[in-house]
Amino acid sequence: MFCQTVDREITICLPEERHAHRLFALVDANRDYLRHWLPWLDANHTVDQSRQFITTNLENFARKRGFAVMIFYNDQPVGVSGYNHLDWQNASASIGYWLAEDFQGRGIITRTCRHLIEFAFNQLGMHRVEIRCAAKNHASRAIPRRLGFTEEGTVRHAEWLYDHFVDHVIYGMLAAEWRKARQS
């Protein structure tokens, strides 16, 4: 299975059925916090629904459509990241992420995204990586900025979030820009 070491504190692994209880417990413990920015929480109220997410994720991984990985910080599950979409024709990947509230501010998502970006460019052969964030989610928007992405624009009313639409800000990074920044 896909499992990689990001650094001495962080490991990312493709979730398997055996992770369903831990994934659900993580979501459930952070439900109120995550609800501010993630639209799928009302569709995840049981371990079986987390198990179905894992099954669908494994199918997407097998079909090379994209996949999510669980983030383990010192062997404790703390969030999820991954490629929301892999566009092979256009050599483009879209990264998404969420992190448990108690683990914010430790650089976990920044380090995880850096690893996923490297993997996208060096292993998957992508030309472009994109990150979309809700316009008012300043913590999430700090990640692509910190990683040197270019803010490319705003998609108005891009996502329905329970009772209102939210705008998304799009950030992009090209492979050549990433490599040049790493050489500096």
Coordinates of N, CA, C and O in Angstrom, one line a residue:
M1 N 0.8 -1.2 0.0 CA 0.0 0.0 0.0 C 0.9 1.2 0.0 O 2.0 1.2 0.4
F2 N 0.3 2.4 -0.4 CA 1.0 3.6 -0.5 C 1.2 4.2 0.9 O 0.2 4.5 1.6
C3 N 2.5 4.2 1.4 CA 2.8 4.8 2.7 C 4.2 5.4 2.6 O 5.1 4.8 2.1
Q4 N 4.3 6.7 3.0 CA 5.6 7.4 2.8 C 5.9 8.2 4.1 O 5.0 8.7 4.7
T5 N 7.2 8.3 4.3 CA 7.7 9.1 5.4 C 7.9 10.5 4.9 O 8.7 10.7 3.9
V6 N 7.3 11.5 5.5 CA 7.5 12.9 5.1 C 8.7 13.4 5.9 O 9.6 14.1 5.3
D7 N 8.8 13.2 7.2 CA 9.9 13.6 8.0 C 9.9 12.7 9.2 O 9.1 11.8 9.3
R8 N 10.7 13.0 10.2 CA 10.8 12.2 11.4 C 9.5 12.2 12.3 O 9.2 11.3 13.1
E9 N 8.6 13.2 12.0 CA 7.3 13.2 12.8 C 6.1 12.8 12.0 O 5.1 12.4 12.5
I10 N 6.2 12.9 10.6 CA 5.0 12.8 9.8 C 5.1 11.6 8.8 O 6.2 11.5 8.1
T11 N 4.1 10.8 8.8 CA 4.0 9.7 7.8 C 2.6 9.9 7.1 O 1.6 10.3 7.8
I12 N 2.5 9.6 5.8 CA 1.2 9.7 5.2 C 1.0 8.3 4.6 O 1.9 7.7 4.0
C13 N -0.2 7.8 4.7 CA -0.6 6.5 4.3 C -2.0 6.5 3.6 O -2.9 7.1 4.2
L14 N -2.1 5.7 2.6 CA -3.4 5.5 2.0 C -4.2 4.7 3.0 O -3.8 3.7 3.5
P15 N -5.4 5.3 3.4 CA -6.2 4.6 4.4 C -6.7 3.2 3.9 O -7.1 3.1 2.7
E16 N -6.7 2.3 4.8 CA -7.2 0.9 4.5 C -8.4 0.7 5.4 O -8.7 1.5 6.3
E17 N -9.2 -0.3 5.1 CA -10.4 -0.6 5.9 C -10.1 -0.7 7.4 O -10.9 -0.2 8.2
R18 N -8.9 -1.1 7.8 CA -8.5 -1.2 9.2 C -8.4 0.2 9.8 O -8.4 0.3 11.1
H19 N -8.4 1.2 9.0 CA -8.3 2.6 9.6 C -9.7 3.2 9.7 O -9.7 4.4 10.2
A20 N -10.7 2.6 9.4 CA -12.1 3.2 9.4 C -12.5 3.7 10.7 O -13.0 4.9 10.8
H21 N -12.2 3.0 11.8 CA -12.6 3.4 13.1 C -11.8 4.7 13.5 O -12.4 5.6 14.1
R22 N -10.5 4.6 13.3 CA -9.7 5.8 13.7 C -10.0 7.0 12.8 O -10.0 8.1 13.4
L23 N -10.3 6.8 11.5 CA -10.6 8.0 10.7 C -11.9 8.6 11.1 O -12.1 9.8 11.3
F24 N -12.9 7.7 11.4 CA -14.2 8.2 11.8 C -14.1 9.0 13.2 O -14.6 10.1 13.4
A25 N -13.3 8.4 14.1 CA -13.1 9.0 15.4 C -12.5 10.4 15.3 O -12.9 11.4 16.0
L26 N -11.5 10.5 14.3 CA -10.9 11.8 14.1 C -11.8 12.8 13.5 O -11.9 14.0 14.0
V27 N -12.6 12.4 12.6 CA -13.6 13.3 12.0 C -14.6 13.7 13.0 O -15.0 14.9 13.2
D28 N -15.1 12.7 13.8 CA -16.2 13.0 14.7 C -15.7 13.9 15.9 O -16.5 14.8 16.3
A29 N -14.5 13.8 16.3 CA -13.9 14.6 17.4 C -13.7 16.1 16.9 O -13.7 17.0 17.7
N30 N -13.6 16.3 15.6 CA -13.3 17.6 15.0 C -14.5 18.1 14.2 O -14.3 19.1 13.5
R31 N -15.6 17.5 14.3 CA -16.8 17.8 13.4 C -17.2 19.3 13.5 O -17.3 19.9 12.4
D32 N -17.3 19.9 14.6 CA -17.7 21.3 14.7 C -16.7 22.2 14.1 O -17.0 23.2 13.4
Y33 N -15.4 21.9 14.4 CA -14.3 22.7 13.8 C -14.3 22.6 12.3 O -14.2 23.6 11.6
L34 N -14.3 21.4 11.8 CA -14.2 21.1 10.3 C -15.4 21.6 9.6 O -15.3 22.0 8.4
R35 N -16.6 21.7 10.2 CA -17.8 22.1 9.5 C -17.7 23.6 9.0 O -18.4 23.9 8.0
H36 N -16.8 24.4 9.5 CA -16.7 25.7 9.0 C -16.2 25.8 7.5 O -16.5 26.7 6.8
W37 N -15.5 24.7 7.1 CA -14.9 24.8 5.8 C -15.1 23.5 4.9 O -14.8 23.6 3.7
L38 N -15.6 22.4 5.4 CA -15.8 21.2 4.7 C -17.2 20.8 4.5 O -18.0 20.7 5.5
P39 N -17.7 20.6 3.3 CA -19.1 20.4 3.0 C -19.6 18.9 3.2 O -20.8 18.7 3.1
W40 N -18.8 18.0 3.5 CA -19.2 16.6 3.5 C -19.5 16.0 4.9 O -19.8 14.8 5.0
L41 N -19.4 16.8 5.9 CA -19.6 16.3 7.3 C -21.0 15.7 7.5 O -21.1 14.7 8.3
D42 N -22.0 16.2 6.9 CA -23.3 15.7 7.1 C -23.5 14.3 6.4 O -24.4 13.6 6.7
A43 N -22.6 13.9 5.6 CA -22.6 12.6 4.9 C -21.7 11.6 5.6 O -21.4 10.6 5.1
N44 N -21.2 12.0 6.8 CA -20.2 11.1 7.5 C -20.6 11.1 9.0 O -20.1 11.8 9.8
H45 N -21.5 10.1 9.3 CA -22.0 10.0 10.7 C -21.8 8.6 11.2 O -22.2 8.4 12.4
T46 N -21.2 7.7 10.5 CA -21.0 6.4 11.0 C -19.6 5.8 10.5 O -19.1 6.3 9.5
V47 N -19.2 4.8 11.2 CA -17.9 4.2 10.8 C -18.1 3.6 9.4 O -17.2 3.6 8.6
D48 N -19.3 3.1 9.1 CA -19.5 2.5 7.7 C -19.4 3.6 6.6 O -18.9 3.2 5.5
Q49 N -19.8 4.8 6.9 CA -19.6 5.9 5.9 C -18.1 6.2 5.7 O -17.7 6.4 4.6
S50 N -17.3 6.1 6.8 CA -15.9 6.3 6.7 C -15.3 5.1 5.9 O -14.4 5.3 5.1
R51 N -15.8 3.9 6.2 CA -15.3 2.7 5.4 C -15.6 2.9 3.9 O -14.8 2.5 3.1
Q52 N -16.8 3.4 3.6 CA -17.2 3.6 2.2 C -16.2 4.7 1.6 O -15.8 4.5 0.4
F53 N -15.9 5.7 2.3 CA -14.9 6.7 1.8 C -13.6 6.0 1.5 O -13.0 6.3 0.4
I54 N -13.2 5.1 2.4 CA -11.9 4.4 2.1 C -12.0 3.5 0.9 O -11.1 3.5 0.1
T55 N -13.1 2.8 0.7 CA -13.3 2.0 -0.4 C -13.3 2.8 -1.7 O -12.6 2.4 -2.7
T56 N -14.0 3.9 -1.8 CA -14.0 4.8 -2.9 C -12.6 5.3 -3.2 O -12.1 5.4 -4.3
N57 N -11.9 5.7 -2.1 CA -10.6 6.3 -2.2 C -9.6 5.2 -2.8 O -8.8 5.5 -3.7
L58 N -9.7 4.0 -2.4 CA -8.9 2.9 -2.9 C -9.2 2.7 -4.4 O -8.3 2.4 -5.2
E59 N -10.4 2.8 -4.8 CA -10.8 2.6 -6.2 C -10.2 3.8 -7.0 O -9.7 3.6 -8.1
N60 N -10.3 5.0 -6.5 CA -9.7 6.2 -7.2 C -8.2 6.0 -7.3 O -7.6 6.4 -8.4
F61 N -7.6 5.5 -6.3 CA -6.1 5.3 -6.3 C -5.8 4.2 -7.4 O -4.9 4.5 -8.2
A62 N -6.5 3.2 -7.5 CA -6.3 2.1 -8.5 C -6.5 2.6 -9.9 O -5.8 2.2 -10.8
R63 N -7.4 3.5 -10.0 CA -7.8 4.1 -11.4 C -7.0 5.3 -11.7 O -7.2 6.0 -12.7
K64 N -6.1 5.7 -10.8 CA -5.2 6.9 -10.9 C -6.0 8.2 -11.2 O -5.6 9.0 -11.9
R65 N -7.1 8.3 -10.4 CA -7.9 9.5 -10.5 C -7.6 10.6 -9.5 O -7.9 11.7 -9.6
G66 N -6.9 10.1 -8.5 CA -6.6 11.0 -7.3 C -6.8 10.1 -6.1 O -7.3 9.0 -6.2
F67 N -6.3 10.5 -4.9 CA -6.4 9.8 -3.7 C -6.1 10.6 -2.5 O -5.4 11.6 -2.6
A68 N -6.6 10.2 -1.4 CA -6.4 10.8 -0.1 C -5.5 10.0 0.7 O -5.5 8.7 0.6
V69 N -4.7 10.6 1.6 CA -3.8 9.9 2.5 C -4.2 10.4 3.9 O -4.5 11.6 4.1
M70 N -4.1 9.5 4.9 CA -4.2 9.9 6.3 C -2.8 10.4 6.7 O -1.8 9.9 6.3
I71 N -2.9 11.5 7.5 CA -1.6 12.1 8.0 C -1.5 11.6 9.4 O -2.3 11.7 10.3
F72 N -0.3 11.0 9.7 CA 0.0 10.5 11.0 C 1.2 11.3 11.6 O 2.2 11.5 10.9
Y73 N 0.9 11.9 12.7 CA 1.9 12.8 13.4 C 2.4 12.0 14.6 O 1.6 11.8 15.5
N74 N 3.6 11.6 14.7 CA 4.1 10.8 15.7 C 3.2 9.5 15.9 O 2.8 9.2 17.1
D75 N 2.9 8.9 14.8 CA 2.0 7.7 14.8 C 0.6 7.9 15.2 O -0.2 7.0 15.3
Q76 N 0.1 9.2 15.4 CA -1.3 9.4 15.7 C -1.9 10.1 14.5 O -1.4 11.0 13.9
P77 N -3.1 9.5 14.1 CA -3.8 10.2 12.9 C -4.3 11.6 13.3 O -4.9 11.8 14.4
V78 N -4.0 12.5 12.4 CA -4.3 13.9 12.7 C -5.0 14.7 11.6 O -5.5 15.8 11.8
G79 N -5.1 14.0 10.4 CA -5.8 14.7 9.3 C -5.7 13.9 8.0 O -5.3 12.7 8.0
V80 N -6.1 14.6 7.0 CA -6.2 13.9 5.7 C -5.7 15.0 4.6 O -6.0 16.1 4.7
S81 N -4.9 14.5 3.7 CA -4.5 15.3 2.5 C -4.5 14.4 1.3 O -4.9 13.3 1.4
G82 N -4.1 15.0 0.2 CA -4.0 14.1 -1.0 C -4.3 14.9 -2.2 O -4.5 16.1 -2.2
Y83 N -4.5 14.1 -3.3 CA -4.8 14.7 -4.6 C -6.3 14.5 -4.9 O -6.8 13.4 -5.1
N84 N -7.0 15.6 -4.8 CA -8.4 15.6 -5.0 C -8.7 15.2 -6.5 O -9.7 14.6 -6.7
H85 N -7.8 15.5 -7.4 CA -8.0 15.2 -8.8 C -6.6 15.1 -9.4 O -5.8 16.0 -9.2
L86 N -6.4 14.1 -10.2 CA -5.3 14.0 -11.1 C -5.7 14.0 -12.5 O -6.5 13.2 -13.0
D87 N -5.3 15.1 -13.2 CA -5.7 15.3 -14.6 C -4.5 14.9 -15.5 O -3.5 15.7 -15.7
W88 N -4.4 13.7 -16.0 CA -3.3 13.1 -16.7 C -3.1 13.8 -18.0 O -2.0 14.0 -18.5
Q89 N -4.2 14.1 -18.7 CA -4.1 14.7 -20.0 C -3.4 16.1 -20.0 O -2.6 16.4 -20.8
N90 N -3.7 16.8 -18.9 CA -3.1 18.2 -18.8 C -2.0 18.2 -17.7 O -1.5 19.3 -17.4
A91 N -1.6 17.0 -17.2 CA -0.5 16.9 -16.3 C -0.7 17.9 -15.1 O 0.2 18.6 -14.7
S92 N -1.8 17.8 -14.5 CA -2.2 18.7 -13.4 C -2.8 17.9 -12.2 O -3.5 17.0 -12.4
A93 N -2.4 18.4 -11.0 CA -2.9 17.7 -9.8 C -3.5 18.8 -8.9 O -3.0 20.0 -8.9
S94 N -4.5 18.5 -8.2 CA -5.2 19.4 -7.3 C -5.1 18.8 -5.9 O -5.5 17.7 -5.6
I95 N -4.5 19.5 -4.9 CA -4.2 19.1 -3.6 C -5.2 19.7 -2.6 O -5.6 20.9 -2.7
G96 N -5.7 18.8 -1.7 CA -6.6 19.3 -0.7 C -6.1 18.8 0.7 O -5.3 17.9 0.7
Y97 N -6.6 19.3 1.8 CA -6.2 18.9 3.1 C -7.1 19.4 4.2 O -7.9 20.4 4.0
W98 N -7.1 18.7 5.3 CA -7.7 19.1 6.6 C -6.9 18.5 7.7 O -6.3 17.5 7.6
L99 N -6.9 19.2 8.9 CA -6.2 18.9 10.0 C -7.0 19.0 11.3 O -7.7 20.0 11.4
A100 N -6.8 18.1 12.2 CA -7.5 18.2 13.5 C -7.1 19.5 14.2 O -6.0 20.0 14.1
E101 N -8.1 20.1 14.9 CA -7.9 21.4 15.5 C -6.7 21.5 16.4 O -5.9 22.4 16.5
D102 N -6.6 20.4 17.2 CA -5.5 20.4 18.2 C -4.1 20.3 17.7 O -3.1 20.5 18.4
F103 N -4.0 20.1 16.4 CA -2.7 19.9 15.8 C -2.3 21.1 14.8 O -1.3 21.0 14.1
Q104 N -3.1 22.1 14.8 CA -2.9 23.3 14.0 C -1.6 24.0 14.5 O -1.2 23.9 15.7
G105 N -0.9 24.7 13.6 CA 0.2 25.5 14.0 C 1.5 24.8 14.2 O 2.5 25.4 14.7
R106 N 1.6 23.6 13.8 CA 2.9 22.8 13.9 C 3.6 22.6 12.6 O 4.6 21.9 12.5
G107 N 3.0 23.1 11.5 CA 3.6 23.0 10.2 C 3.3 21.6 9.6 O 4.0 21.2 8.6
I108 N 2.4 20.9 10.1 CA 2.1 19.5 9.6 C 1.6 19.6 8.2 O 2.0 18.8 7.3
I109 N 0.6 20.5 7.9 CA 0.1 20.5 6.6 C 1.1 21.1 5.6 O 1.2 20.6 4.5
T110 N 1.8 22.1 6.0 CA 2.9 22.6 5.1 C 3.9 21.5 4.7 O 4.2 21.4 3.5
R111 N 4.3 20.8 5.7 CA 5.3 19.7 5.4 C 4.7 18.6 4.5 O 5.3 18.1 3.6
T112 N 3.4 18.3 4.8 CA 2.8 17.2 4.0 C 2.6 17.7 2.6 O 2.8 16.9 1.7
C113 N 2.1 18.9 2.4 CA 1.9 19.4 1.1 C 3.2 19.5 0.3 O 3.2 19.2 -0.9
R114 N 4.3 19.9 1.0 CA 5.6 20.0 0.3 C 5.9 18.6 -0.2 O 6.4 18.5 -1.4
H115 N 5.7 17.6 0.6 CA 6.0 16.2 0.1 C 5.1 15.8 -1.0 O 5.6 15.2 -2.0
L116 N 3.8 16.1 -1.0 CA 2.9 15.8 -2.1 C 3.2 16.5 -3.3 O 3.1 16.0 -4.4
I117 N 3.7 17.8 -3.2 CA 4.1 18.6 -4.4 C 5.3 17.9 -5.0 O 5.3 17.7 -6.3
E118 N 6.3 17.6 -4.2 CA 7.5 16.9 -4.8 C 7.1 15.6 -5.5 O 7.6 15.4 -6.6
F119 N 6.2 14.9 -4.8 CA 5.8 13.6 -5.4 C 5.1 13.8 -6.8 O 5.3 13.1 -7.7
A120 N 4.2 14.8 -6.8 CA 3.5 15.1 -8.0 C 4.4 15.5 -9.1 O 4.2 15.0 -10.3
F121 N 5.4 16.3 -8.9 CA 6.3 16.7 -9.9 C 7.3 15.7 -10.3 O 7.6 15.4 -11.5
N122 N 7.9 15.0 -9.3 CA 9.0 14.1 -9.5 C 8.6 12.7 -9.8 O 9.3 12.0 -10.5
Q123 N 7.5 12.2 -9.2 CA 7.1 10.8 -9.4 C 5.9 10.7 -10.4 O 5.9 9.7 -11.2
L124 N 5.0 11.6 -10.3 CA 3.8 11.5 -11.2 C 4.0 12.2 -12.5 O 3.2 12.1 -13.4
G125 N 5.0 13.1 -12.6 CA 5.3 13.8 -13.8 C 4.4 14.9 -14.1 O 4.2 15.3 -15.3
M126 N 3.8 15.5 -13.1 CA 2.8 16.6 -13.3 C 3.6 17.9 -13.7 O 4.7 18.1 -13.3
H127 N 2.9 18.7 -14.4 CA 3.4 20.0 -14.9 C 2.9 21.1 -13.9 O 3.6 22.1 -13.8
R128 N 1.7 20.9 -13.3 CA 1.1 21.9 -12.5 C 0.4 21.3 -11.3 O -0.1 20.2 -11.4
V129 N 0.5 22.0 -10.2 CA -0.2 21.6 -9.0 C -1.0 22.8 -8.5 O -0.6 24.0 -8.6
E130 N -2.3 22.5 -8.2 CA -3.2 23.6 -7.8 C -3.7 23.3 -6.4 O -3.9 22.2 -6.0
I131 N -3.9 24.4 -5.6 CA -4.6 24.3 -4.3 C -5.7 25.3 -4.3 O -5.5 26.5 -4.7
R132 N -6.9 24.9 -4.0 CA -8.1 25.8 -3.9 C -8.4 25.9 -2.4 O -8.5 24.9 -1.7
C133 N -8.7 27.1 -1.9 CA -9.0 27.4 -0.5 C -10.3 28.3 -0.5 O -10.4 29.2 -1.3
A134 N -11.1 28.1 0.5 CA -12.2 29.0 0.7 C -11.6 30.4 1.0 O -10.6 30.5 1.7
A135 N -12.1 31.4 0.4 CA -11.5 32.8 0.4 C -11.4 33.3 1.9 O -10.4 34.0 2.2
K136 N -12.3 32.9 2.8 CA -12.2 33.4 4.1 C -11.4 32.4 5.1 O -11.3 32.7 6.3
N137 N -10.9 31.3 4.5 CA -10.2 30.4 5.4 C -8.7 30.8 5.3 O -7.9 30.3 4.6
H138 N -8.4 31.7 6.2 CA -7.0 32.3 6.1 C -5.9 31.3 6.5 O -4.8 31.4 6.0
A139 N -6.2 30.4 7.4 CA -5.2 29.4 7.8 C -4.9 28.5 6.6 O -3.7 28.2 6.3
S140 N -5.9 28.1 5.9 CA -5.7 27.2 4.7 C -5.0 28.0 3.6 O -4.1 27.4 3.0
R141 N -5.3 29.2 3.4 CA -4.7 30.0 2.4 C -3.2 30.3 2.7 O -2.4 30.5 1.8
A142 N -2.9 30.3 3.9 CA -1.5 30.5 4.3 C -0.5 29.4 3.8 O 0.6 29.6 3.5
I143 N -1.1 28.2 3.6 CA -0.2 27.0 3.1 C 0.3 27.3 1.7 O 1.6 27.3 1.6
P144 N -0.5 27.5 0.7 CA 0.1 27.7 -0.6 C 1.0 29.0 -0.7 O 2.0 29.0 -1.4
R145 N 0.6 30.0 0.1 CA 1.4 31.2 0.1 C 2.8 30.9 0.7 O 3.8 31.3 0.1
R146 N 2.8 30.1 1.8 CA 4.1 29.7 2.4 C 5.0 28.9 1.5 O 6.2 29.0 1.5
L147 N 4.3 28.1 0.6 CA 5.0 27.2 -0.3 C 5.4 27.9 -1.6 O 6.0 27.3 -2.5
G148 N 5.1 29.2 -1.7 CA 5.5 30.0 -2.9 C 4.6 29.9 -4.1 O 5.0 30.2 -5.2
F149 N 3.4 29.4 -3.9 CA 2.4 29.3 -5.0 C 2.0 30.7 -5.4 O 2.0 31.7 -4.7
T150 N 1.5 30.8 -6.7 CA 1.0 32.1 -7.2 C -0.5 32.1 -7.0 O -1.2 31.1 -7.4
E151 N -1.1 33.2 -6.5 CA -2.5 33.3 -6.4 C -3.0 33.7 -7.8 O -2.6 34.7 -8.4
E152 N -3.9 32.9 -8.3 CA -4.3 33.0 -9.7 C -5.7 33.6 -9.9 O -6.0 34.1 -11.0
G153 N -6.5 33.6 -8.9 CA -7.8 34.2 -9.0 C -8.8 33.6 -8.1 O -8.5 32.8 -7.2
T154 N -10.0 34.1 -8.2 CA -11.1 33.7 -7.3 C -12.2 33.2 -8.1 O -12.6 33.8 -9.1
V155 N -12.7 32.0 -7.7 CA -14.0 31.5 -8.3 C -15.1 31.8 -7.4 O -15.1 31.4 -6.2
R156 N -16.0 32.7 -7.8 CA -17.1 33.1 -7.0 C -18.1 32.0 -6.8 O -18.4 31.3 -7.8
H157 N -18.6 31.9 -5.6 CA -19.6 30.9 -5.3 C -19.3 29.5 -5.8 O -20.1 28.8 -6.4
A158 N -18.1 29.1 -5.5 CA -17.5 27.9 -6.0 C -18.1 26.6 -5.3 O -18.0 25.5 -5.9
E159 N -18.5 26.8 -4.0 CA -18.9 25.6 -3.3 C -20.1 26.0 -2.3 O -20.1 27.0 -1.7
W160 N -21.0 25.0 -2.3 CA -22.2 25.2 -1.4 C -21.7 24.6 0.0 O -21.3 23.4 0.1
L161 N -21.8 25.4 1.0 CA -21.4 25.0 2.4 C -22.6 25.0 3.3 O -22.8 26.0 4.0
Y162 N -23.4 24.0 3.3 CA -24.5 23.8 4.2 C -25.7 24.8 3.9 O -26.8 24.4 3.6
D163 N -25.4 26.1 4.1 CA -26.5 27.1 3.9 C -26.1 28.3 3.1 O -26.8 29.3 3.1
H164 N -24.9 28.3 2.5 CA -24.4 29.4 1.8 C -23.3 29.0 0.8 O -22.7 27.9 1.0
F165 N -23.0 29.8 -0.2 CA -21.9 29.6 -1.1 C -20.7 30.2 -0.5 O -20.7 31.3 0.1
V166 N -19.5 29.6 -0.8 CA -18.2 30.3 -0.5 C -17.4 30.4 -1.8 O -17.5 29.6 -2.7
D167 N -16.7 31.5 -1.8 CA -15.7 31.7 -2.9 C -14.5 30.9 -2.7 O -14.1 30.6 -1.5
H168 N -13.8 30.4 -3.8 CA -12.5 29.7 -3.7 C -11.4 30.6 -4.3 O -11.6 31.1 -5.4
V169 N -10.3 30.7 -3.6 CA -9.1 31.3 -4.2 C -8.2 30.2 -4.8 O -8.0 29.1 -4.1
I170 N -7.8 30.3 -6.0 CA -7.0 29.3 -6.7 C -5.5 29.7 -6.6 O -5.1 30.9 -6.9
Y171 N -4.7 28.8 -6.2 CA -3.2 29.0 -6.1 C -2.6 27.9 -7.1 O -3.0 26.8 -7.1
G172 N -1.6 28.3 -7.8 CA -0.9 27.4 -8.7 C 0.6 27.4 -8.6 O 1.2 28.4 -8.3
M173 N 1.2 26.3 -9.0 CA 2.6 26.1 -9.0 C 2.9 25.3 -10.2 O 2.3 24.2 -10.4
L174 N 3.9 25.7 -11.0 CA 4.4 25.0 -12.2 C 5.6 24.2 -11.8 O 6.4 24.7 -10.9
A175 N 5.9 23.1 -12.4 CA 7.0 22.3 -12.1 C 8.3 23.1 -12.2 O 9.2 23.0 -11.3
A176 N 8.5 23.9 -13.2 CA 9.7 24.6 -13.4 C 9.9 25.7 -12.3 O 11.0 25.9 -11.8
E177 N 8.8 26.3 -11.8 CA 8.8 27.3 -10.8 C 9.3 26.6 -9.5 O 10.1 27.1 -8.7
W178 N 8.7 25.4 -9.2 CA 9.0 24.6 -8.0 C 10.5 24.3 -8.0 O 11.2 24.5 -7.0
R179 N 11.0 23.8 -9.1 CA 12.4 23.4 -9.2 C 13.4 24.6 -9.0 O 14.4 24.5 -8.3
K180 N 13.0 25.7 -9.6 CA 13.8 26.9 -9.5 C 13.9 27.4 -8.1 O 14.9 27.8 -7.6
A181 N 12.7 27.4 -7.4 CA 12.7 27.8 -6.0 C 13.5 26.9 -5.1 O 14.1 27.4 -4.1
R182 N 13.6 25.6 -5.4 CA 14.3 24.7 -4.6 C 15.8 24.9 -4.8 O 16.6 24.5 -3.9
Q183 N 16.2 25.4 -5.9 CA 17.6 25.6 -6.2 C 18.2 26.9 -5.6 O 19.4 27.0 -5.4
S184 N 17.3 27.8 -5.3 CA 17.7 29.1 -4.7 C 18.2 29.0 -3.3 O 17.8 28.2 -2.5

